[in-house]
């Protein structure tokens, strides 16, 4: 169950055809467990892969064109609410989208966008498919989980562009980062109870995910990134946090890189401070609101470009002026942070946290998604309403995750020893089925 800024709770199922056409299903819900469907969107159009992205390394840029978008309501309440949005906020051509008092018809599909008639009533939904303009397919091999089995299975994941955290910007935003990856219906991670349920669903029969008990928020311990993370504005990093529940102190390591495999380090940041007692979020059900105070920080430049940048910074704005060298850590607390890196001390951030267990009963920690514009959630009204990629608790993490801490991440390789991450359209064709598009 995905959480988008807003918050919006949804699941997605996308099908790409060999003739460049696609059919995308987006299922929206009232709840963060994706058990109570609100409405479904069925989106049809055409996608053309272009060249490797000059901005986001490892990605392929794409152009898309929408042919039509339809909506199916799953309750009278959903129909009334969505019709109200469209009737109030859309242009003349959408004012009469649904007459007031129109009764809900189960299974009825209403057109909200048509390229033929040039009618587009989707803006009121905050709907855009700009995520298709940035594409990446990653392949790796997952070890078989059963003790008596040996070998591995192919896993294919589709990364699409990120969604802007500001609702007003999402209709125009062109992504430079990614959402959490979608799993291939044929070659997905195991176990994945939701994969089959979502892939078999359609707009008339939305997926209802299995009920899962939410574990209590237990921050204490150490948590680490499970892969190289890509942020908007071309940031590649891994994270490593330790939380001390006895005195509510925390420390974090942010390892920054210049490449999407996290193999070329640029600088690291160590930060520490205190955090508040958590309270349940009133805005994002299932989340916990906390306030984090950053009181100390240290920076280690890891390449010559960063060294030159820090040594060129204004005296008194980032550590001891002119004294930076590669691989040598320096305390930036006395200069109240580092202006060149956008670090301000002391600093308070208003955060959103959530803990879960994955299908292998490993503990996951979700921290609020960073504002797309690069700012900081430094006031309660800027508190996130969605999450970053999860961290995994180190005690439960496989050995392959331990190398993140030592800045020695090596990209996963396929059976031929070739790195899995490629901005090539060839792997993308593995998501394609030979069918012809039509309205169901």
Coordinates of C-alpha atoms in Angstrom, one line a residue:
X1 CA 0.0 0.0 0.0
X2 CA 1.7 3.2 -1.2
X3 CA 1.5 6.6 0.6
X4 CA 1.7 9.6 -1.6
X5 CA 1.9 13.2 -0.4
X6 CA -1.5 14.5 0.7
X7 CA -1.8 11.8 2.0
X8 CA -3.1 9.5 -0.7
X9 CA -3.2 5.8 -0.2
X10 CA -3.0 3.7 -3.4
X11 CA -1.9 0.6 -5.2
X12 CA -0.8 0.5 -8.9
X13 CA -0.7 -2.1 -11.7
X14 CA 0.8 -1.0 -15.1
X15 CA 0.9 -3.0 -18.3
X16 CA 3.1 -2.0 -21.2
X17 CA 2.5 -3.4 -24.7
X18 CA 4.9 -4.1 -27.6
X19 CA 3.3 -1.4 -29.7
X20 CA 4.2 1.3 -27.1
X21 CA 0.7 1.5 -25.8
X22 CA 0.1 1.1 -22.0
X23 CA -2.8 0.6 -19.6
X24 CA -2.3 1.8 -16.1
X25 CA -4.6 1.0 -13.2
X26 CA -4.4 3.2 -10.0
X27 CA -6.6 2.1 -7.1
X28 CA -7.3 4.7 -4.3
X29 CA -8.3 3.9 -0.8
X30 CA -9.7 5.6 2.3
X31 CA -7.2 3.9 4.6
X32 CA -3.4 3.4 4.9
X33 CA -3.8 -0.4 4.7
X34 CA -5.4 -0.4 1.3
X35 CA -8.4 -2.4 2.4
X36 CA -11.2 0.1 1.9
X37 CA -11.3 1.2 -1.8
X38 CA -12.5 4.6 -2.8
X39 CA -12.2 4.8 -6.6
X40 CA -10.1 3.4 -9.4
X41 CA -8.6 5.1 -12.4
X42 CA -7.9 3.3 -15.7
X43 CA -5.4 5.2 -17.8
X44 CA -4.6 4.5 -21.4
X45 CA -2.0 6.1 -23.6
X46 CA 1.3 5.7 -25.5
X47 CA 4.8 5.8 -24.2
X48 CA 8.0 6.4 -26.2
X49 CA 11.4 5.7 -24.6
X50 CA 14.0 8.3 -25.5
X51 CA 17.6 8.7 -24.5
X52 CA 19.5 8.1 -21.2
X53 CA 18.8 11.0 -18.8
X54 CA 21.4 13.8 -18.7
X55 CA 20.0 14.8 -15.3
X56 CA 19.3 11.6 -13.4
X57 CA 22.1 9.2 -14.1
X58 CA 20.9 5.6 -14.6
X59 CA 17.5 6.6 -15.9
X60 CA 15.9 6.7 -19.3
X61 CA 13.8 9.7 -20.3
X62 CA 10.4 9.1 -22.0
X63 CA 7.5 10.9 -23.7
X64 CA 4.0 9.9 -23.0
X65 CA 0.6 10.8 -24.4
X66 CA -2.7 10.1 -22.7
X67 CA -5.6 8.8 -24.8
X68 CA -8.2 8.5 -22.1
X69 CA -8.7 8.2 -18.4
X70 CA -11.8 6.7 -16.8
X71 CA -12.9 6.5 -13.2
X72 CA -14.9 3.8 -11.4
X73 CA -16.4 4.7 -8.0
X74 CA -16.6 2.0 -5.3
X75 CA -19.2 3.8 -3.0
X76 CA -21.7 6.6 -3.1
X77 CA -19.5 8.5 -0.7
X78 CA -16.6 8.4 -3.2
X79 CA -18.8 9.4 -6.1
X80 CA -20.2 12.4 -4.2
X81 CA -16.8 13.6 -3.0
X82 CA -15.0 13.3 -6.4
X83 CA -17.9 14.8 -8.3
X84 CA -17.8 17.7 -5.9
X85 CA -14.1 18.3 -6.5
X86 CA -14.5 18.2 -10.3
X87 CA -17.7 20.4 -10.4
X88 CA -16.1 23.0 -8.1
X89 CA -12.6 23.3 -9.5
X90 CA -12.7 22.3 -13.1
X91 CA -13.4 24.5 -16.2
X92 CA -16.6 24.9 -18.1
X93 CA -16.3 21.6 -19.9
X94 CA -16.3 19.7 -16.6
X95 CA -18.9 21.6 -14.5
X96 CA -21.6 19.1 -15.2
X97 CA -19.4 16.0 -14.8
X98 CA -22.0 14.4 -12.6
X99 CA -25.3 16.1 -11.7
X100 CA -25.9 16.6 -7.9
X101 CA -27.7 13.7 -6.4
X102 CA -26.8 11.2 -9.1
X103 CA -26.9 7.7 -7.6
X104 CA -23.9 5.5 -7.6
X105 CA -23.9 2.7 -10.1
X106 CA -21.6 -0.2 -9.3
X107 CA -19.1 -0.9 -12.1
X108 CA -20.0 2.2 -14.1
X109 CA -17.0 3.9 -15.8
X110 CA -17.0 7.6 -16.3
X111 CA -14.6 9.3 -18.6
X112 CA -12.6 12.2 -17.0
X113 CA -10.1 12.6 -19.9
X114 CA -10.4 12.1 -23.6
X115 CA -7.8 13.1 -26.2
X116 CA -10.5 12.8 -28.9
X117 CA -12.9 15.3 -27.4
X118 CA -10.1 17.4 -25.7
X119 CA -11.9 17.1 -22.4
X120 CA -9.7 16.9 -19.3
X121 CA -11.3 16.9 -15.8
X122 CA -8.4 15.2 -14.0
X123 CA -6.8 18.3 -12.4
X124 CA -9.2 18.3 -9.5
X125 CA -7.9 14.8 -8.6
X126 CA -4.3 16.0 -8.5
X127 CA -3.8 13.5 -11.3
X128 CA -0.8 13.5 -13.6
X129 CA 1.3 10.8 -15.2
X130 CA 4.6 12.7 -15.3
X131 CA 6.1 9.7 -13.4
X132 CA 6.3 8.0 -16.9
X133 CA 8.8 10.6 -18.1
X134 CA 11.6 9.0 -16.0
X135 CA 12.1 5.3 -16.2
X136 CA 14.6 2.8 -14.9
X137 CA 14.5 -1.0 -14.8
X138 CA 16.7 -2.8 -12.3
X139 CA 17.4 -6.5 -12.4
X140 CA 19.1 -8.6 -9.7
X141 CA 19.0 -12.1 -8.3
X142 CA 17.3 -13.0 -5.0
X143 CA 18.7 -16.0 -3.1
X144 CA 16.1 -18.8 -2.6
X145 CA 14.8 -18.5 0.9
X146 CA 14.2 -22.2 1.7
X147 CA 17.1 -23.8 3.6
X148 CA 17.0 -26.9 1.3
X149 CA 17.1 -24.8 -1.8
X150 CA 20.2 -23.4 -3.5
X151 CA 20.5 -20.8 -6.3
X152 CA 18.6 -17.6 -6.9
X153 CA 15.6 -16.2 -8.8
X154 CA 15.5 -13.2 -11.1
X155 CA 13.8 -10.0 -9.7
X156 CA 12.9 -7.1 -12.0
X157 CA 11.8 -3.8 -10.6
X158 CA 10.5 -0.8 -12.4
X159 CA 11.4 2.7 -11.0
X160 CA 9.2 5.6 -12.2
X161 CA 9.5 9.3 -11.5
X162 CA 8.8 10.8 -8.1
X163 CA 5.6 12.7 -7.1
X164 CA 6.1 16.3 -6.0
X165 CA 5.4 16.7 -2.2
X166 CA 3.5 20.0 -2.9
X167 CA 0.0 19.2 -4.2
X168 CA 0.0 22.5 -6.2
X169 CA 3.2 21.6 -8.0
X170 CA 2.6 18.0 -8.9
X171 CA 0.6 18.8 -12.1
X172 CA 3.6 20.6 -13.6
X173 CA 6.6 18.8 -12.0
X174 CA 9.0 16.8 -14.1
X175 CA 10.6 14.2 -11.9
X176 CA 14.3 13.9 -11.2
X177 CA 14.0 11.2 -8.5
X178 CA 12.0 8.0 -8.1
X179 CA 9.0 6.5 -6.3
X180 CA 9.5 3.1 -4.6
X181 CA 9.9 0.4 -7.3
X182 CA 7.0 -1.6 -8.8
X183 CA 7.6 -5.4 -9.0
X184 CA 7.4 -7.3 -12.2
X185 CA 4.3 -9.6 -12.1
X186 CA 6.5 -12.4 -13.5
X187 CA 9.8 -11.8 -11.7
X188 CA 9.1 -10.2 -8.3
X189 CA 10.6 -10.5 -4.8
X190 CA 9.4 -13.4 -2.7
X191 CA 7.4 -13.6 -0.7
X192 CA 5.1 -10.9 -2.0
X193 CA 1.4 -11.6 -1.0
X194 CA 0.3 -8.2 -2.4
X195 CA 1.8 -8.8 -5.9
X196 CA -0.7 -11.5 -7.0
X197 CA -3.6 -9.7 -5.5
X198 CA -2.8 -6.4 -7.3
X199 CA -1.8 -8.0 -10.6
X200 CA -5.2 -9.9 -10.8
X201 CA -7.3 -6.8 -10.0
X202 CA -9.1 -4.5 -12.4
X203 CA -10.9 -1.2 -12.2
X204 CA -14.1 -2.9 -11.3
X205 CA -12.5 -5.3 -8.7
X206 CA -9.9 -3.3 -6.8
X207 CA -7.3 -5.2 -4.8
X208 CA -8.0 -5.5 -1.0
X209 CA -4.7 -6.2 0.7
X210 CA -4.4 -8.7 3.6
X211 CA -5.0 -7.3 7.1
X212 CA -1.7 -6.8 9.0
X213 CA -1.3 -5.8 12.6
X214 CA 0.7 -2.6 12.9
X215 CA 3.7 -3.1 15.3
X216 CA 4.2 -0.5 18.0
X217 CA 6.7 2.3 17.2
X218 CA 10.1 1.0 18.5
X219 CA 12.8 3.3 17.3
X220 CA 15.6 2.1 19.5
X221 CA 18.5 0.4 17.7
X222 CA 20.3 0.9 14.4
X223 CA 18.7 1.2 10.9
X224 CA 20.3 1.2 7.5
X225 CA 19.4 1.8 3.8
X226 CA 18.6 -1.3 1.8
X227 CA 19.8 0.2 -1.5
X228 CA 21.3 3.3 -3.1
X229 CA 18.6 5.9 -2.7
X230 CA 17.9 8.6 -5.4
X231 CA 16.5 11.9 -4.3
X232 CA 15.2 14.8 -6.5
X233 CA 17.8 17.3 -7.7
X234 CA 20.2 14.4 -8.4
X235 CA 21.2 13.3 -5.0
X236 CA 22.4 9.7 -4.5
X237 CA 22.9 8.5 -0.9
X238 CA 22.6 5.9 1.8
X239 CA 21.6 6.4 5.4
X240 CA 22.5 4.9 8.7
X241 CA 20.7 5.9 12.0
X242 CA 21.0 4.9 15.6
X243 CA 18.3 5.8 18.1
X244 CA 18.8 5.6 21.9
X245 CA 15.3 5.2 23.4
X246 CA 16.6 5.6 27.0
X247 CA 17.5 9.2 26.6
X248 CA 15.8 10.1 23.3
X249 CA 19.1 10.9 21.5
X250 CA 19.9 10.0 17.9
X251 CA 22.8 10.0 15.5
X252 CA 22.8 9.6 11.8
X253 CA 25.3 9.1 9.0
X254 CA 24.4 10.4 5.5
X255 CA 26.7 9.0 2.8
X256 CA 26.5 11.0 -0.5
X257 CA 27.6 9.8 -3.9
X258 CA 27.9 11.1 -7.4
X259 CA 26.5 8.0 -9.1
X260 CA 23.3 5.9 -9.0
X261 CA 25.1 2.8 -7.8
X262 CA 26.6 4.6 -4.7
X263 CA 30.1 3.7 -5.6
X264 CA 31.7 7.1 -5.9
X265 CA 31.5 8.9 -2.6
X266 CA 31.5 12.7 -2.5
X267 CA 31.0 13.6 1.2
X268 CA 29.5 12.2 4.4
X269 CA 27.6 14.0 7.1
X270 CA 27.4 12.8 10.7
X271 CA 24.6 14.5 12.7
X272 CA 23.3 14.0 16.2
X273 CA 20.8 15.5 18.7
X274 CA 17.5 14.8 20.5
X275 CA 14.0 13.8 19.5
X276 CA 10.6 14.2 21.1
X277 CA 8.1 11.7 22.4
X278 CA 6.0 10.5 19.5
X279 CA 2.3 11.1 19.1
X280 CA 0.0 9.5 16.6
X281 CA -0.5 11.5 13.4
X282 CA -3.9 13.0 12.9
X283 CA -3.2 13.6 9.2
X284 CA -1.5 10.3 8.1
X285 CA -3.2 7.4 9.8
X286 CA -0.6 4.8 10.9
X287 CA 2.1 7.4 11.2
X288 CA 3.8 8.9 14.3
X289 CA 4.8 12.6 14.6
X290 CA 8.1 13.5 16.2
X291 CA 10.3 16.6 16.4
X292 CA 14.0 16.1 15.8
X293 CA 16.6 18.6 17.0
X294 CA 20.0 18.6 15.3
X295 CA 22.6 20.0 17.6
X296 CA 25.9 18.7 16.3
X297 CA 27.3 17.8 12.9
X298 CA 30.6 16.8 11.2
X299 CA 31.4 16.6 7.5
X300 CA 34.0 14.4 5.7
X301 CA 34.7 15.4 2.0
X302 CA 35.4 12.3 0.0
X303 CA 36.5 13.7 -3.4
X304 CA 38.5 16.6 -4.7
X305 CA 35.5 18.5 -6.1
X306 CA 33.9 18.7 -2.6
X307 CA 37.2 19.7 -1.0
X308 CA 37.6 22.6 -3.5
X309 CA 34.0 23.7 -2.9
X310 CA 34.4 23.7 0.9
X311 CA 37.7 25.4 0.8
X312 CA 36.1 28.1 -1.3
X313 CA 33.2 28.8 1.0
X314 CA 33.0 32.0 2.9
X315 CA 35.1 32.1 6.1
X316 CA 33.1 31.2 9.2
X317 CA 30.3 29.6 7.2
X318 CA 31.5 26.0 7.1
X319 CA 34.2 24.8 9.5
X320 CA 37.7 26.2 9.5
X321 CA 38.2 28.1 6.3
X322 CA 40.7 26.6 3.8
X323 CA 41.5 23.6 6.0
X324 CA 39.4 20.9 4.2
X325 CA 41.1 17.8 2.8
X326 CA 39.8 14.5 1.4
X327 CA 38.9 11.8 3.9
X328 CA 39.4 14.1 6.9
X329 CA 36.4 14.8 9.1
X330 CA 35.7 18.3 10.5
X331 CA 33.3 19.5 13.1
X332 CA 30.9 22.2 11.7
X333 CA 29.1 22.8 14.9
X334 CA 31.2 25.9 15.9
X335 CA 30.2 27.6 12.6
X336 CA 26.5 26.8 13.2
X337 CA 26.5 24.3 10.3
X338 CA 27.8 24.6 6.7
X339 CA 26.2 27.1 4.3
X340 CA 27.7 25.4 1.2
X341 CA 26.0 22.1 2.1
X342 CA 22.7 23.7 3.3
X343 CA 23.3 22.6 6.9
X344 CA 22.1 25.0 9.7
X345 CA 22.7 24.3 13.4
X346 CA 20.9 24.1 15.7
X347 CA 18.0 23.0 13.7
X348 CA 14.6 21.4 14.4
X349 CA 12.7 19.2 11.9
X350 CA 9.1 18.1 12.2
X351 CA 9.0 14.5 11.2
X352 CA 6.7 11.6 10.3
X353 CA 7.7 8.0 11.2
X354 CA 6.2 4.6 10.8
X355 CA 7.5 1.1 11.5
X356 CA 6.4 -2.1 9.8
X357 CA 7.5 -5.7 9.4
X358 CA 8.1 -7.0 5.9
X359 CA 7.0 -10.5 4.7
X360 CA 10.2 -12.0 6.2
X361 CA 9.4 -10.4 9.6
X362 CA 12.2 -7.9 9.4
X363 CA 11.6 -4.5 11.0
X364 CA 11.4 -1.6 8.6
X365 CA 11.5 2.1 9.5
X366 CA 9.8 4.7 7.2
X367 CA 10.9 8.4 7.7
X368 CA 9.0 11.3 6.2
X369 CA 9.7 12.2 2.6
X370 CA 11.9 15.2 2.1
X371 CA 10.3 18.3 0.4
X372 CA 10.9 18.1 -3.3
X373 CA 12.0 21.7 -3.5
X374 CA 15.0 20.9 -1.3
X375 CA 13.8 22.8 1.8
X376 CA 13.5 21.4 5.3
X377 CA 10.4 20.5 7.3
X378 CA 11.3 23.1 9.9
X379 CA 7.8 24.0 10.9
X380 CA 4.8 21.9 11.9
X381 CA 2.9 22.9 8.7
X382 CA 5.7 21.4 6.6
X383 CA 5.6 18.0 8.3
X384 CA 5.7 15.3 5.6
X385 CA 2.6 13.4 4.6
X386 CA 4.4 10.6 2.8
X387 CA 7.6 8.5 3.3
X388 CA 11.0 7.8 1.9
X389 CA 12.3 4.4 1.1
X390 CA 12.4 2.2 4.2
X391 CA 15.4 1.6 6.4
X392 CA 15.9 -1.9 7.7
X393 CA 16.9 -2.7 11.3
X394 CA 20.5 -3.8 11.2
X395 CA 20.0 -6.7 13.6
X396 CA 17.6 -8.2 11.1
X397 CA 19.5 -7.2 8.0
X398 CA 21.2 -9.7 5.7
X399 CA 25.0 -9.5 5.4
X400 CA 24.8 -7.8 2.0
X401 CA 23.6 -4.6 3.8
X402 CA 26.6 -4.3 6.1
X403 CA 28.8 -2.7 3.5
X404 CA 26.7 0.4 3.3
X405 CA 28.2 1.6 6.6
X406 CA 31.8 1.4 5.3
X407 CA 31.1 3.3 2.0
X408 CA 31.9 0.3 -0.1
X409 CA 28.6 -0.3 -1.8
X410 CA 29.0 -2.4 -4.9
X411 CA 26.0 -2.6 -7.4
X412 CA 24.4 -6.0 -7.7
X413 CA 25.5 -7.9 -10.8
X414 CA 23.7 -10.4 -13.0
X415 CA 24.8 -13.9 -13.8
X416 CA 27.3 -12.6 -16.3
X417 CA 28.9 -10.2 -13.9
X418 CA 27.3 -7.2 -15.5
X419 CA 26.0 -4.4 -13.3
X420 CA 22.3 -4.5 -13.0
X421 CA 21.6 -0.8 -13.3
X422 CA 21.3 0.3 -17.0
X423 CA 19.4 3.1 -18.7
X424 CA 18.6 0.9 -21.6
X425 CA 15.1 0.2 -23.0
X426 CA 15.9 -3.5 -23.7
X427 CA 15.1 -4.6 -20.1
X428 CA 12.0 -2.5 -20.2
X429 CA 10.5 -4.7 -22.9
X430 CA 10.3 -7.5 -20.3
X431 CA 7.3 -5.7 -18.9
X432 CA 5.5 -5.8 -22.2
X433 CA 2.5 -8.1 -23.1
X434 CA 1.3 -8.7 -26.7
X435 CA -2.3 -7.5 -26.3
X436 CA -4.4 -4.8 -28.0
X437 CA -5.8 -1.9 -26.0
X438 CA -9.5 -1.4 -25.7
X439 CA -11.9 -0.2 -23.0
X440 CA -13.1 -3.2 -20.9

